Amino acid sequence: MDKSAPCNLTSVSIKNFKSVKSVTLSDCRRINVLIGRPNVGKSNILEALALFDVPYMVNSSNKSLRNLLRIENTADLFHNGVATAPVEVSADGNTINVIRGANNGLSVDISIHGEVSKYAFSSSLTLSTKKDPTVLPGVLAYFFPKHFVPESSNIGFLLPPSGGNLMETVANLPDLKSGLAELFHGYGLKMMFDSGSQQIKAMRENGLDMFLVPFSSLADSLQRLIFYKAAIESNRNKVLCFEEPEAHTFPPYISNVVNDIIAGDSNQFFITTHSPYVMSSLLESAGNDLAVYVVDMEDNSTVVKRLTDNQLQEAYDNGMDMFYNLEAYLGK
């Protein structure tokens, strides 16, 4: 059952998190895209929002914060590794505050609609809090995992960040299940749900012989398509964060996911991308639903500049590749 709070953000503020000293994403729209050179902090902005998903770890088999963030120790969470000031994230009045204690553990306070939940992590980044949260955040960050670890859950939507309940989610979405079955059929495969392993599998028939193909052996493009479509179609009135959904993906599958994002008007999206195709599709079809933020690095800190609607219209009218014009947008 979905117990998460409905969410739609107009502004996001992040302080003292990894490469971010202080940034604000203002005037957020339904589809918010972060672009910029590699290694300037785009993913760190998504990870700051992913901190809202700590409550989902309480009932997860994976209690490590490394499953949510790319960190090796508690100091990695703070700007330039200096933990004297807390990590602060504010999203339309919902807040996160992270401090490091004397024992190098972490204390994470999350306020949703004024209701505060507290979470404690050991110095080894393991969650020790066992109390169920009364309110689950509606900000969900989905990061495609290197390896899927199946988890059973009746939560009603794809579990962040790694989609451990992917099989259950797809099985409970008739339209998605039907569409994927048709896609599998095009490869001479049948989609199956293995309740024992909690995995989606493919079955290939050869006369009287049948062969089962595990999910991990399916093409990376197909795995990613299923993952992102399940995230989009299983959620309503949520904020969904995707990191480069186009990565390692067959172009028609990218189009499939981008079209779902454009059509999925009940959800809000924060996305990083390096794909000119993704940007041109959004510029063409998203209209006033689109906000683009150019991310860069200055003085060893992440900075963000929001492009104006006129700049986006100009890029569309001129067929401009925005990735070749980043310096112009930044005034360099």
GROMACS .gro file of C-alpha atoms in nm:
model
  332
    1MET     CA    1   0.000   0.000   0.000
    2ASP     CA    2   0.131   0.343  -0.099
    3LYS     CA    3   0.172   0.549   0.220
    4SER     CA    4   0.403   0.812   0.073
    5ALA     CA    5   0.311   1.179   0.077
    6PRO     CA    6   0.208   1.345  -0.253
    7CYS     CA    7   0.483   1.580  -0.367
    8ASN     CA    8   0.558   1.851  -0.622
    9LEU     CA    9   0.849   2.089  -0.576
   10THR     CA   10   0.891   2.452  -0.681
   11SER     CA   11   1.236   2.507  -0.524
   12VAL     CA   12   1.524   2.294  -0.394
   13SER     CA   13   1.809   2.424  -0.178
   14ILE     CA   14   2.120   2.218  -0.093
   15LYS     CA   15   2.404   2.313   0.141
   16ASN     CA   16   2.732   2.146   0.240
   17PHE     CA   17   2.671   1.821   0.051
   18LYS     CA   18   2.967   1.664  -0.130
   19SER     CA   19   3.073   1.908  -0.408
   20VAL     CA   20   2.782   2.140  -0.326
   21LYS     CA   21   2.858   2.430  -0.093
   22SER     CA   22   2.527   2.605  -0.159
   23VAL     CA   23   2.297   2.580  -0.461
   24THR     CA   24   1.931   2.649  -0.527
   25LEU     CA   25   1.716   2.512  -0.805
   26SER     CA   26   1.453   2.784  -0.842
   27ASP     CA   27   1.126   2.789  -1.035
   28CYS     CA   28   1.119   2.412  -1.079
   29ARG     CA   29   0.883   2.277  -1.343
   30ARG     CA   30   0.735   1.933  -1.400
   31ILE     CA   31   1.045   1.816  -1.592
   32ASN     CA   32   1.375   1.948  -1.457
   33VAL     CA   33   1.694   1.861  -1.644
   34LEU     CA   34   2.051   1.904  -1.520
   35ILE     CA   35   2.315   1.934  -1.791
   36GLY     CA   36   2.686   2.013  -1.777
   37ARG     CA   37   3.036   1.875  -1.814
   38PRO     CA   38   3.123   1.546  -1.640
   39ASN     CA   39   3.234   1.564  -1.276
   40VAL     CA   40   3.076   1.900  -1.190
   41GLY     CA   41   2.819   1.769  -0.940
   42LYS     CA   42   2.501   1.693  -1.136
   43SER     CA   43   2.466   1.352  -0.975
   44ASN     CA   44   2.540   1.501  -0.633
   45ILE     CA   45   2.230   1.718  -0.666
   46LEU     CA   46   2.022   1.406  -0.732
   47GLU     CA   47   2.189   1.229  -0.440
   48ALA     CA   48   2.101   1.517  -0.209
   49LEU     CA   49   1.737   1.463  -0.304
   50ALA     CA   50   1.790   1.088  -0.260
   51LEU     CA   51   1.851   1.149   0.112
   52PHE     CA   52   1.472   1.179   0.138
   53ASP     CA   53   1.465   0.803   0.071
   54VAL     CA   54   1.645   0.707   0.393
   55PRO     CA   55   1.307   0.610   0.554
   56TYR     CA   56   1.263   0.339   0.290
   57MET     CA   57   1.579   0.171   0.422
   58VAL     CA   58   1.413   0.083   0.755
   59ASN     CA   59   1.233  -0.218   0.604
   60SER     CA   60   1.496  -0.295   0.342
   61SER     CA   61   1.737  -0.586   0.368
   62ASN     CA   62   2.019  -0.350   0.263
   63LYS     CA   63   2.088  -0.110   0.552
   64SER     CA   64   2.400   0.049   0.403
   65LEU     CA   65   2.393   0.415   0.302
   66ARG     CA   66   2.629   0.312   0.021
   67ASN     CA   67   2.324   0.162  -0.150
   68LEU     CA   68   2.181   0.514  -0.176
   69LEU     CA   69   2.488   0.738  -0.210
   70ARG     CA   70   2.834   0.704  -0.365
   71ILE     CA   71   3.038   0.737  -0.048
   72GLU     CA   72   3.305   0.533   0.129
   73ASN     CA   73   3.289   0.694   0.474
   74THR     CA   74   3.084   0.950   0.664
   75ALA     CA   75   3.318   1.240   0.578
   76ASP     CA   76   3.243   1.190   0.206
   77LEU     CA   77   2.891   1.321   0.267
   78PHE     CA   78   3.007   1.673   0.353
   79HIS     CA   79   3.141   1.951   0.133
   80ASN     CA   80   3.516   1.897   0.086
   81GLY     CA   81   3.496   1.637   0.364
   82VAL     CA   82   3.451   1.904   0.633
   83ALA     CA   83   3.175   1.797   0.872
   84THR     CA   84   3.175   2.102   1.101
   85ALA     CA   85   2.857   2.227   0.932
   86PRO     CA   86   2.553   2.004   0.870
   87VAL     CA   87   2.423   1.889   0.535
   88GLU     CA   88   2.100   2.079   0.471
   89VAL     CA   89   1.842   2.005   0.203
   90SER     CA   90   1.519   2.201   0.172
   91ALA     CA   91   1.246   2.125  -0.078
   92ASP     CA   92   0.932   2.336  -0.041
   93GLY     CA   93   0.943   2.321   0.337
   94ASN     CA   94   1.038   1.953   0.358
   95THR     CA   95   1.387   1.938   0.506
   96ILE     CA   96   1.685   1.714   0.571
   97ASN     CA   97   1.955   1.783   0.828
   98VAL     CA   98   2.260   1.557   0.856
   99ILE     CA   99   2.530   1.588   1.122
  100ARG     CA  100   2.829   1.371   1.208
  101GLY     CA  101   2.865   1.275   1.573
  102ALA     CA  102   3.171   1.229   1.791
  103ASN     CA  103   3.182   0.858   1.705
  104ASN     CA  104   3.179   0.942   1.331
  105GLY     CA  105   2.824   0.814   1.298
  106LEU     CA  106   2.553   1.012   1.122
  107SER     CA  107   2.230   1.158   1.251
  108VAL     CA  108   1.971   1.224   0.980
  109ASP     CA  109   1.660   1.430   1.059
  110ILE     CA  110   1.390   1.437   0.790
  111SER     CA  111   1.088   1.666   0.817
  112ILE     CA  112   0.789   1.594   0.592
  113HIS     CA  113   0.498   1.837   0.622
  114GLY     CA  114   0.627   1.934   0.968
  115GLU     CA  115   0.655   1.576   1.096
  116VAL     CA  116   1.015   1.491   1.192
  117SER     CA  117   1.168   1.143   1.174
  118LYS     CA  118   1.518   1.067   1.304
  119TYR     CA  119   1.761   0.810   1.165
  120ALA     CA  120   2.100   0.699   1.292
  121PHE     CA  121   2.389   0.548   1.096
  122SER     CA  122   2.702   0.391   1.240
  123SER     CA  123   3.050   0.497   1.132
  124SER     CA  124   3.037   0.205   0.885
  125LEU     CA  125   2.730   0.371   0.724
  126THR     CA  126   2.483   0.107   0.848
  127LEU     CA  127   2.133   0.218   0.949
  128SER     CA  128   2.055   0.129   1.311
  129THR     CA  129   1.706   0.284   1.331
  130LYS     CA  130   1.428   0.023   1.337
  131LYS     CA  131   1.119   0.235   1.398
  132ASP     CA  132   0.889   0.259   1.097
  133PRO     CA  133   0.835   0.614   0.969
  134THR     CA  134   0.479   0.743   0.998
  135VAL     CA  135   0.508   0.939   0.672
  136LEU     CA  136   0.711   0.826   0.372
  137PRO     CA  137   0.859   1.098   0.150
  138GLY     CA  138   0.726   1.144  -0.201
  139VAL     CA  139   1.072   1.217  -0.342
  140LEU     CA  140   1.201   0.894  -0.498
  141ALA     CA  141   1.549   0.860  -0.650
  142TYR     CA  142   1.600   0.567  -0.883
  143PHE     CA  143   1.957   0.468  -0.965
  144PHE     CA  144   1.995   0.169  -1.199
  145PRO     CA  145   2.193  -0.089  -0.996
  146LYS     CA  146   2.492  -0.293  -1.104
  147HIS     CA  147   2.314  -0.599  -0.961
  148PHE     CA  148   1.948  -0.637  -0.870
  149VAL     CA  149   1.884  -0.773  -0.521
  150PRO     CA  150   1.520  -0.890  -0.511
  151GLU     CA  151   1.302  -0.775  -0.222
  152SER     CA  152   0.939  -0.852  -0.149
  153SER     CA  153   0.726  -0.550  -0.067
  154ASN     CA  154   0.358  -0.452  -0.076
  155ILE     CA  155   0.444  -0.082  -0.089
  156GLY     CA  156   0.261  -0.038  -0.420
  157PHE     CA  157   0.538   0.122  -0.627
  158LEU     CA  158   0.898   0.055  -0.729
  159LEU     CA  159   1.124   0.071  -0.425
  160PRO     CA  160   1.396   0.338  -0.435
  161PRO     CA  161   1.679   0.346  -0.513
  162SER     CA  162   1.740   0.009  -0.682
  163GLY     CA  163   1.397  -0.136  -0.758
  164GLY     CA  164   1.429  -0.450  -0.547
  165ASN     CA  165   1.058  -0.524  -0.594
  166LEU     CA  166   1.076  -0.489  -0.973
  167MET     CA  167   0.904  -0.821  -1.042
  168GLU     CA  168   0.610  -0.747  -0.811
  169THR     CA  169   0.578  -0.397  -0.952
  170VAL     CA  170   0.563  -0.510  -1.316
  171ALA     CA  171   0.329  -0.798  -1.230
  172ASN     CA  172   0.081  -0.552  -1.076
  173LEU     CA  173   0.080  -0.310  -1.372
  174PRO     CA  174  -0.135  -0.476  -1.643
  175ASP     CA  175  -0.059  -0.223  -1.918
  176LEU     CA  176   0.315  -0.238  -1.856
  177LYS     CA  177   0.309  -0.616  -1.831
  178SER     CA  178   0.123  -0.642  -2.161
  179GLY     CA  179   0.359  -0.400  -2.337
  180LEU     CA  180   0.669  -0.580  -2.213
  181ALA     CA  181   0.526  -0.920  -2.306
  182GLU     CA  182   0.484  -0.791  -2.662
  183LEU     CA  183   0.841  -0.660  -2.658
  184PHE     CA  184   0.974  -0.998  -2.538
  185HIS     CA  185   0.768  -1.173  -2.807
  186GLY     CA  186   0.957  -0.973  -3.071
  187TYR     CA  187   1.273  -1.152  -2.955
  188GLY     CA  188   1.108  -1.494  -2.958
  189LEU     CA  189   1.082  -1.490  -2.578
  190LYS     CA  190   0.805  -1.516  -2.322
  191MET     CA  191   0.817  -1.302  -2.009
  192MET     CA  192   0.781  -1.499  -1.687
  193PHE     CA  193   0.760  -1.412  -1.318
  194ASP     CA  194   0.958  -1.646  -1.093
  195SER     CA  195   0.799  -1.609  -0.748
  196GLY     CA  196   1.073  -1.821  -0.591
  197SER     CA  197   1.360  -1.593  -0.690
  198GLN     CA  198   1.141  -1.279  -0.713
  199GLN     CA  199   1.281  -1.216  -1.060
  200ILE     CA  200   1.153  -1.144  -1.407
  201LYS     CA  201   1.283  -1.410  -1.644
  202ALA     CA  202   1.259  -1.482  -2.014
  203MET     CA  203   1.165  -1.821  -2.153
  204ARG     CA  204   1.281  -1.940  -2.493
  205GLU     CA  205   1.114  -2.241  -2.650
  206ASN     CA  206   1.292  -2.467  -2.897
  207GLY     CA  207   1.059  -2.744  -2.997
  208LEU     CA  208   0.992  -2.943  -2.683
  209ASP     CA  209   1.282  -2.781  -2.501
  210MET     CA  210   1.250  -2.468  -2.287
  211PHE     CA  211   1.531  -2.244  -2.164
  212LEU     CA  212   1.500  -1.986  -1.887
  213VAL     CA  213   1.705  -1.668  -1.918
  214PRO     CA  214   1.760  -1.483  -1.586
  215PHE     CA  215   1.698  -1.109  -1.569
  216SER     CA  216   2.070  -1.043  -1.523
  217SER     CA  217   2.140  -1.208  -1.860
  218LEU     CA  218   1.897  -0.989  -2.052
  219ALA     CA  219   2.042  -0.706  -2.258
  220ASP     CA  220   2.133  -0.402  -2.048
  221SER     CA  221   1.907  -0.187  -2.268
  222LEU     CA  222   1.608  -0.409  -2.194
  223GLN     CA  223   1.678  -0.416  -1.819
  224ARG     CA  224   1.697  -0.037  -1.809
  225LEU     CA  225   1.378   0.004  -2.012
  226ILE     CA  226   1.187  -0.218  -1.768
  227PHE     CA  227   1.339  -0.040  -1.466
  228TYR     CA  228   1.252   0.315  -1.572
  229LYS     CA  229   0.908   0.231  -1.710
  230ALA     CA  230   0.822   0.052  -1.385
  231ALA     CA  231   0.937   0.357  -1.185
  232ILE     CA  232   0.723   0.594  -1.392
  233GLU     CA  233   0.411   0.383  -1.425
  234SER     CA  234   0.397   0.268  -1.062
  235ASN     CA  235   0.400   0.621  -0.919
  236ARG     CA  236   0.146   0.902  -0.902
  237ASN     CA  237   0.200   1.254  -0.765
  238LYS     CA  238   0.566   1.185  -0.683
  239VAL     CA  239   0.902   1.345  -0.753
  240LEU     CA  240   1.117   1.099  -0.950
  241CYS     CA  241   1.495   1.140  -0.987
  242PHE     CA  242   1.676   0.962  -1.273
  243GLU     CA  243   2.048   0.966  -1.349
  244GLU     CA  244   2.122   0.950  -1.723
  245PRO     CA  245   1.829   0.724  -1.816
  246GLU     CA  246   1.971   0.707  -2.169
  247ALA     CA  247   2.295   0.534  -2.061
  248HIS     CA  248   2.372   0.203  -2.237
  249THR     CA  249   2.031   0.211  -2.403
  250PHE     CA  250   1.911   0.132  -2.756
  251PRO     CA  251   1.785   0.463  -2.907
  252PRO     CA  252   1.422   0.348  -2.962
  253TYR     CA  253   1.412   0.245  -2.595
  254ILE     CA  254   1.536   0.592  -2.497
  255SER     CA  255   1.249   0.737  -2.696
  256ASN     CA  256   1.008   0.505  -2.515
  257VAL     CA  257   1.119   0.627  -2.172
  258VAL     CA  258   1.136   0.995  -2.271
  259ASN     CA  259   0.783   0.975  -2.410
  260ASP     CA  260   0.667   0.828  -2.079
  261ILE     CA  261   0.832   1.117  -1.893
  262ILE     CA  262   0.663   1.373  -2.117
  263ALA     CA  263   0.325   1.199  -2.091
  264GLY     CA  264   0.354   1.119  -1.719
  265ASP     CA  265   0.197   1.445  -1.607
  266SER     CA  266   0.106   1.321  -1.260
  267ASN     CA  267   0.475   1.300  -1.162
  268GLN     CA  268   0.756   1.554  -1.143
  269PHE     CA  269   1.104   1.464  -1.270
  270PHE     CA  270   1.462   1.564  -1.194
  271ILE     CA  271   1.697   1.416  -1.454
  272THR     CA  272   2.062   1.433  -1.550
  273THR     CA  273   2.149   1.367  -1.913
  274HIS     CA  274   2.433   1.386  -2.165
  275SER     CA  275   2.205   1.302  -2.457
  276PRO     CA  276   2.132   1.557  -2.734
  277TYR     CA  277   1.842   1.332  -2.837
  278VAL     CA  278   1.682   1.350  -2.492
  279MET     CA  279   1.722   1.728  -2.484
  280SER     CA  280   1.581   1.782  -2.835
  281SER     CA  281   1.282   1.560  -2.756
  282LEU     CA  282   1.208   1.751  -2.437
  283LEU     CA  283   1.255   2.090  -2.605
  284GLU     CA  284   1.014   1.986  -2.879
  285SER     CA  285   0.741   1.831  -2.665
  286ALA     CA  286   0.764   1.942  -2.301
  287GLY     CA  287   0.691   2.312  -2.360
  288ASN     CA  288   0.641   2.514  -2.042
  289ASP     CA  289   0.675   2.196  -1.835
  290LEU     CA  290   1.053   2.206  -1.890
  291ALA     CA  291   1.325   2.370  -1.682
  292VAL     CA  292   1.694   2.328  -1.767
  293TYR     CA  293   1.976   2.393  -1.521
  294VAL     CA  294   2.337   2.420  -1.639
  295VAL     CA  295   2.571   2.281  -1.375
  296ASP     CA  296   2.939   2.373  -1.349
  297MET     CA  297   3.228   2.387  -1.103
  298GLU     CA  298   3.374   2.711  -0.965
  299ASP     CA  299   3.632   2.732  -0.685
  300ASN     CA  300   3.591   2.359  -0.617
  301SER     CA  301   3.216   2.397  -0.562
  302THR     CA  302   2.916   2.306  -0.775
  303VAL     CA  303   2.725   2.602  -0.919
  304VAL     CA  304   2.394   2.605  -1.106
  305LYS     CA  305   2.243   2.845  -1.359
  306ARG     CA  306   1.881   2.813  -1.465
  307LEU     CA  307   1.821   2.885  -1.833
  308THR     CA  308   1.537   3.120  -1.921
  309ASP     CA  309   1.235   3.013  -2.123
  310ASN     CA  310   1.360   3.240  -2.404
  311GLN     CA  311   1.694   3.059  -2.410
  312LEU     CA  312   1.517   2.725  -2.436
  313GLN     CA  313   1.294   2.853  -2.716
  314GLU     CA  314   1.598   2.986  -2.901
  315ALA     CA  315   1.775   2.651  -2.866
  316TYR     CA  316   1.470   2.475  -3.011
  317ASP     CA  317   1.413   2.725  -3.293
  318ASN     CA  318   1.778   2.707  -3.404
  319GLY     CA  319   1.815   2.331  -3.363
  320MET     CA  320   2.099   2.406  -3.122
  321ASP     CA  321   2.299   2.131  -2.951
  322MET     CA  322   2.294   2.265  -2.597
  323PHE     CA  323   2.591   2.054  -2.492
  324TYR     CA  324   2.817   2.244  -2.732
  325ASN     CA  325   2.697   2.577  -2.593
  326LEU     CA  326   2.748   2.521  -2.220
  327GLU     CA  327   3.021   2.785  -2.190
  328ALA     CA  328   2.801   3.045  -2.361
  329TYR     CA  329   2.518   2.970  -2.121
  330LEU     CA  330   2.758   3.011  -1.830
  331GLY     CA  331   2.892   3.341  -1.966
  332LYS     CA  332   3.244   3.209  -2.020
   0.00000   0.00000   0.00000
